[in-house]
Amino acid sequence: MLSHLPGAMNQYYVYSVNKMRTRNFKKTRKPHKMIFVVCEGDTEQAYVEMLKRYYRLPITVKTKVSGNRINSKLLNQYIAELGLDKEYECIVFLMYDGDVKAVVDRLNSLKGTLILSTPCIEYWFLIHSLNHVGYIESKEVVRKLIASNSVWAGYTKGRLTENQVTHLVKNRIIACERGRKLRWPDNPSSNLHMFIDTLEREKNS
């Protein structure tokens, strides 16, 4: 089942699988970990896969594109399909745009950490270059993104070029600092820094 983590990690949900075997150990074994990210679309998946390659964590990071049809039944199905038949902790993230209220309302009812970029994930990309803080529509975000830095010329949703990857990695900490100052989940905002923080914590642990 999915359970809420206590303490400092109280905004994260963990899916625990299997039980410890009854044996006498001098030390308690740490559970295996997996980070599982349900993505709205190919752009979110491409970004997570980029971070996965950069951080090279000793734990598994998996993604699944679900679109706006995500619900509790599908989430449970996705987790079951992971085949976690050992002693596992699975940290679940839901990475979506915040421009469709009905979808956001449904996401808020699911047991996973909601990573929401409003109005869209391109806003998160934008604040790697530009500290934009005023209300903005999705089309204007993309226009500003393309104008913000030459690496975004010819930007196509669902894929990231080598130059775009380099830019996002180099400026990720700046984006995290800017994101923390925004009134999430208002327009504009993104709490994607929470996902970066998790990767940084796992890297340094």
Short mmCIF file of C-alpha atoms in Angstrom, two decimals:
data_model
loop_
_atom_site.label_atom_id
_atom_site.label_comp_id
_atom_site.label_asym_id
_atom_site.label_seq_id
_atom_site.Cartn_x
_atom_site.Cartn_y
_atom_site.Cartn_z
CA MET A 1 0.00 0.00 0.00
CA LEU A 2 0.96 3.66 -0.27
CA SER A 3 1.87 5.31 3.01
CA HIS A 4 2.69 8.86 4.04
CA LEU A 5 6.24 9.46 5.17
CA PRO A 6 6.68 11.13 8.57
CA GLY A 7 9.01 13.92 9.60
CA ALA A 8 11.22 15.87 7.23
CA MET A 9 9.94 13.92 4.22
CA ASN A 10 6.27 14.56 5.06
CA GLN A 11 5.40 15.68 1.53
CA TYR A 12 6.49 12.41 -0.03
CA TYR A 13 4.66 9.13 -0.45
CA VAL A 14 6.33 5.75 -0.34
CA TYR A 15 5.06 2.45 -1.69
CA SER A 16 6.41 -0.41 0.42
CA VAL A 17 6.47 -3.94 -0.99
CA ASN A 18 6.86 -7.30 0.72
CA LYS A 19 7.82 -7.94 4.33
CA MET A 20 11.14 -8.52 5.98
CA ARG A 21 12.01 -12.15 6.54
CA THR A 22 12.13 -13.15 10.17
CA ARG A 23 15.81 -13.60 10.87
CA ASN A 24 18.23 -12.38 13.47
CA PHE A 25 20.42 -9.60 12.12
CA LYS A 26 22.79 -7.43 14.10
CA LYS A 27 21.75 -4.47 11.93
CA THR A 28 18.44 -3.70 10.24
CA ARG A 29 18.81 -3.86 6.51
CA LYS A 30 17.86 -0.70 4.61
CA PRO A 31 15.07 -1.29 2.08
CA HIS A 32 15.78 -1.05 -1.63
CA LYS A 33 14.56 2.16 -3.21
CA MET A 34 12.93 3.12 -6.49
CA ILE A 35 11.81 6.52 -7.77
CA PHE A 36 8.75 6.21 -9.99
CA VAL A 37 7.56 9.25 -11.94
CA VAL A 38 4.17 9.32 -13.65
CA CYS A 39 4.43 11.96 -16.38
CA GLU A 40 1.72 13.88 -18.17
CA GLY A 41 3.52 13.72 -21.49
CA ASP A 42 6.71 13.10 -23.44
CA THR A 43 8.31 16.42 -22.42
CA GLU A 44 8.15 15.57 -18.73
CA GLN A 45 9.47 12.08 -19.44
CA ALA A 46 12.35 13.45 -21.53
CA TYR A 47 13.28 15.81 -18.69
CA VAL A 48 13.23 13.07 -16.04
CA GLU A 49 15.28 10.75 -18.24
CA MET A 50 17.78 13.59 -18.72
CA LEU A 51 18.14 14.02 -14.97
CA LYS A 52 18.43 10.26 -14.55
CA ARG A 53 21.40 10.18 -16.93
CA TYR A 54 23.03 13.16 -15.22
CA TYR A 55 22.71 11.98 -11.60
CA ARG A 56 23.46 8.27 -12.24
CA LEU A 57 21.96 7.28 -8.90
CA PRO A 58 22.53 3.84 -7.37
CA ILE A 59 18.74 3.45 -7.20
CA THR A 60 16.28 2.78 -10.01
CA VAL A 61 14.39 5.69 -11.60
CA LYS A 62 11.47 4.75 -13.83
CA THR A 63 8.93 6.83 -15.76
CA LYS A 64 5.48 6.27 -17.20
CA VAL A 65 3.56 8.61 -19.53
CA SER A 66 -0.11 8.61 -18.54
CA GLY A 67 -1.62 11.80 -19.96
CA ASN A 68 -4.72 13.35 -18.44
CA ARG A 69 -6.42 10.00 -17.88
CA ILE A 70 -4.50 9.32 -14.66
CA ASN A 71 -6.59 8.13 -11.72
CA SER A 72 -6.18 6.00 -8.60
CA LYS A 73 -6.88 2.72 -10.41
CA LEU A 74 -4.30 3.46 -13.10
CA LEU A 75 -1.70 4.54 -10.56
CA ASN A 76 -2.10 1.28 -8.63
CA GLN A 77 -1.88 -0.64 -11.92
CA TYR A 78 1.34 1.13 -12.89
CA ILE A 79 2.91 0.36 -9.51
CA ALA A 80 1.85 -3.29 -9.74
CA GLU A 81 3.45 -3.50 -13.20
CA LEU A 82 6.80 -2.49 -11.70
CA GLY A 83 7.01 -6.00 -10.26
CA LEU A 84 8.48 -4.96 -6.92
CA ASP A 85 8.52 -8.44 -5.42
CA LYS A 86 11.32 -7.74 -2.95
CA GLU A 87 11.70 -5.45 0.00
CA TYR A 88 11.25 -2.07 -1.68
CA GLU A 89 10.41 1.55 -1.00
CA CYS A 90 9.04 3.28 -4.08
CA ILE A 91 8.92 7.09 -3.99
CA VAL A 92 6.06 8.14 -6.27
CA PHE A 93 5.94 11.47 -8.13
CA LEU A 94 3.18 12.81 -10.38
CA MET A 95 4.70 15.34 -12.83
CA TYR A 96 2.03 17.43 -14.56
CA ASP A 97 1.12 20.84 -15.97
CA GLY A 98 -1.22 22.95 -13.85
CA ASP A 99 -3.35 24.48 -16.61
CA VAL A 100 -6.34 22.10 -16.43
CA LYS A 101 -8.17 22.42 -13.11
CA ALA A 102 -10.13 19.16 -13.45
CA VAL A 103 -6.90 17.20 -13.90
CA VAL A 104 -5.21 18.99 -10.99
CA ASP A 105 -8.19 18.24 -8.74
CA ARG A 106 -7.92 14.55 -9.63
CA LEU A 107 -4.17 14.54 -9.04
CA ASN A 108 -4.66 16.04 -5.58
CA SER A 109 -6.68 12.97 -4.61
CA LEU A 110 -3.90 10.53 -5.56
CA LYS A 111 -1.26 9.19 -3.19
CA GLY A 112 1.89 10.53 -4.73
CA THR A 113 3.98 13.69 -4.53
CA LEU A 114 2.47 16.18 -6.96
CA ILE A 115 5.05 18.04 -9.07
CA LEU A 116 3.05 20.77 -10.76
CA SER A 117 4.30 23.43 -13.18
CA THR A 118 1.78 26.19 -13.87
CA PRO A 119 0.86 26.83 -16.57
CA CYS A 120 3.23 24.22 -18.09
CA ILE A 121 6.62 22.55 -17.71
CA GLU A 122 8.10 25.04 -20.16
CA TYR A 123 7.74 27.62 -17.39
CA TRP A 124 10.19 25.51 -15.34
CA PHE A 125 12.56 25.52 -18.31
CA LEU A 126 12.11 29.30 -18.64
CA ILE A 127 13.24 30.12 -15.10
CA HIS A 128 16.57 28.48 -15.82
CA SER A 129 17.25 31.62 -17.88
CA LEU A 130 14.71 34.26 -16.88
CA ASN A 131 13.16 35.15 -13.53
CA HIS A 132 9.63 35.68 -14.83
CA VAL A 133 7.09 36.16 -12.00
CA GLY A 134 3.92 37.54 -13.64
CA TYR A 135 0.80 35.65 -14.75
CA ILE A 136 1.39 33.98 -18.11
CA GLU A 137 -0.39 31.66 -20.55
CA SER A 138 1.20 28.51 -21.98
CA LYS A 139 1.70 29.91 -25.49
CA GLU A 140 3.43 32.99 -24.10
CA VAL A 141 5.67 30.78 -21.94
CA VAL A 142 6.93 28.94 -25.01
CA ARG A 143 7.46 32.24 -26.86
CA LYS A 144 9.45 33.66 -23.94
CA LEU A 145 11.39 30.41 -23.57
CA ILE A 146 12.53 30.48 -27.19
CA ALA A 147 13.56 34.13 -26.81
CA SER A 148 15.31 33.59 -23.47
CA ASN A 149 18.36 31.74 -24.76
CA SER A 150 19.67 30.59 -28.14
CA VAL A 151 19.61 26.93 -27.03
CA TRP A 152 15.80 27.01 -27.26
CA ALA A 153 15.69 28.00 -30.93
CA GLY A 154 13.54 25.43 -32.71
CA TYR A 155 12.25 23.99 -29.42
CA THR A 156 10.03 20.93 -29.92
CA LYS A 157 7.85 19.43 -27.20
CA GLY A 158 8.78 15.89 -26.23
CA ARG A 159 12.51 16.13 -26.89
CA LEU A 160 15.56 17.93 -25.55
CA THR A 161 18.66 18.66 -27.61
CA GLU A 162 22.19 18.23 -26.28
CA ASN A 163 22.56 22.01 -25.88
CA GLN A 164 19.25 22.25 -24.03
CA VAL A 165 20.29 19.43 -21.71
CA THR A 166 23.58 21.18 -20.94
CA HIS A 167 21.73 24.44 -20.23
CA LEU A 168 19.17 22.78 -17.94
CA VAL A 169 21.81 20.90 -15.95
CA LYS A 170 24.08 23.93 -15.60
CA ASN A 171 21.28 26.21 -14.35
CA ARG A 172 19.18 23.76 -12.34
CA ILE A 173 20.16 25.22 -8.95
CA ILE A 174 19.24 28.74 -10.08
CA ALA A 175 15.86 27.42 -11.24
CA CYS A 176 15.35 25.67 -7.89
CA GLU A 177 16.07 28.90 -6.00
CA ARG A 178 13.63 30.83 -8.16
CA GLY A 179 10.99 28.12 -7.88
CA ARG A 180 11.09 28.13 -4.08
CA LYS A 181 10.22 31.83 -4.02
CA LEU A 182 7.01 31.41 -6.04
CA ARG A 183 3.49 30.95 -4.63
CA TRP A 184 2.91 27.35 -5.68
CA PRO A 185 0.56 26.26 -7.27
CA ASP A 186 -0.46 29.74 -8.48
CA ASN A 187 0.26 30.97 -11.99
CA PRO A 188 3.19 31.10 -12.53
CA SER A 189 4.95 28.54 -10.37
CA SER A 190 6.66 25.16 -10.31
CA ASN A 191 7.69 22.93 -7.42
CA LEU A 192 9.96 20.80 -9.59
CA HIS A 193 12.73 21.76 -7.20
CA MET A 194 11.28 19.09 -4.88
CA PHE A 195 12.16 16.41 -7.42
CA ILE A 196 15.66 17.85 -7.89
CA ASP A 197 16.06 17.96 -4.10
CA THR A 198 15.20 14.25 -3.90
CA LEU A 199 17.81 13.37 -6.53
CA GLU A 200 20.42 15.52 -4.79
CA ARG A 201 19.63 13.89 -1.44
CA GLU A 202 19.94 10.39 -2.89
CA LYS A 203 23.18 11.33 -4.62
CA ASN A 204 24.71 12.61 -1.36
CA SER A 205 23.39 9.88 0.94
#
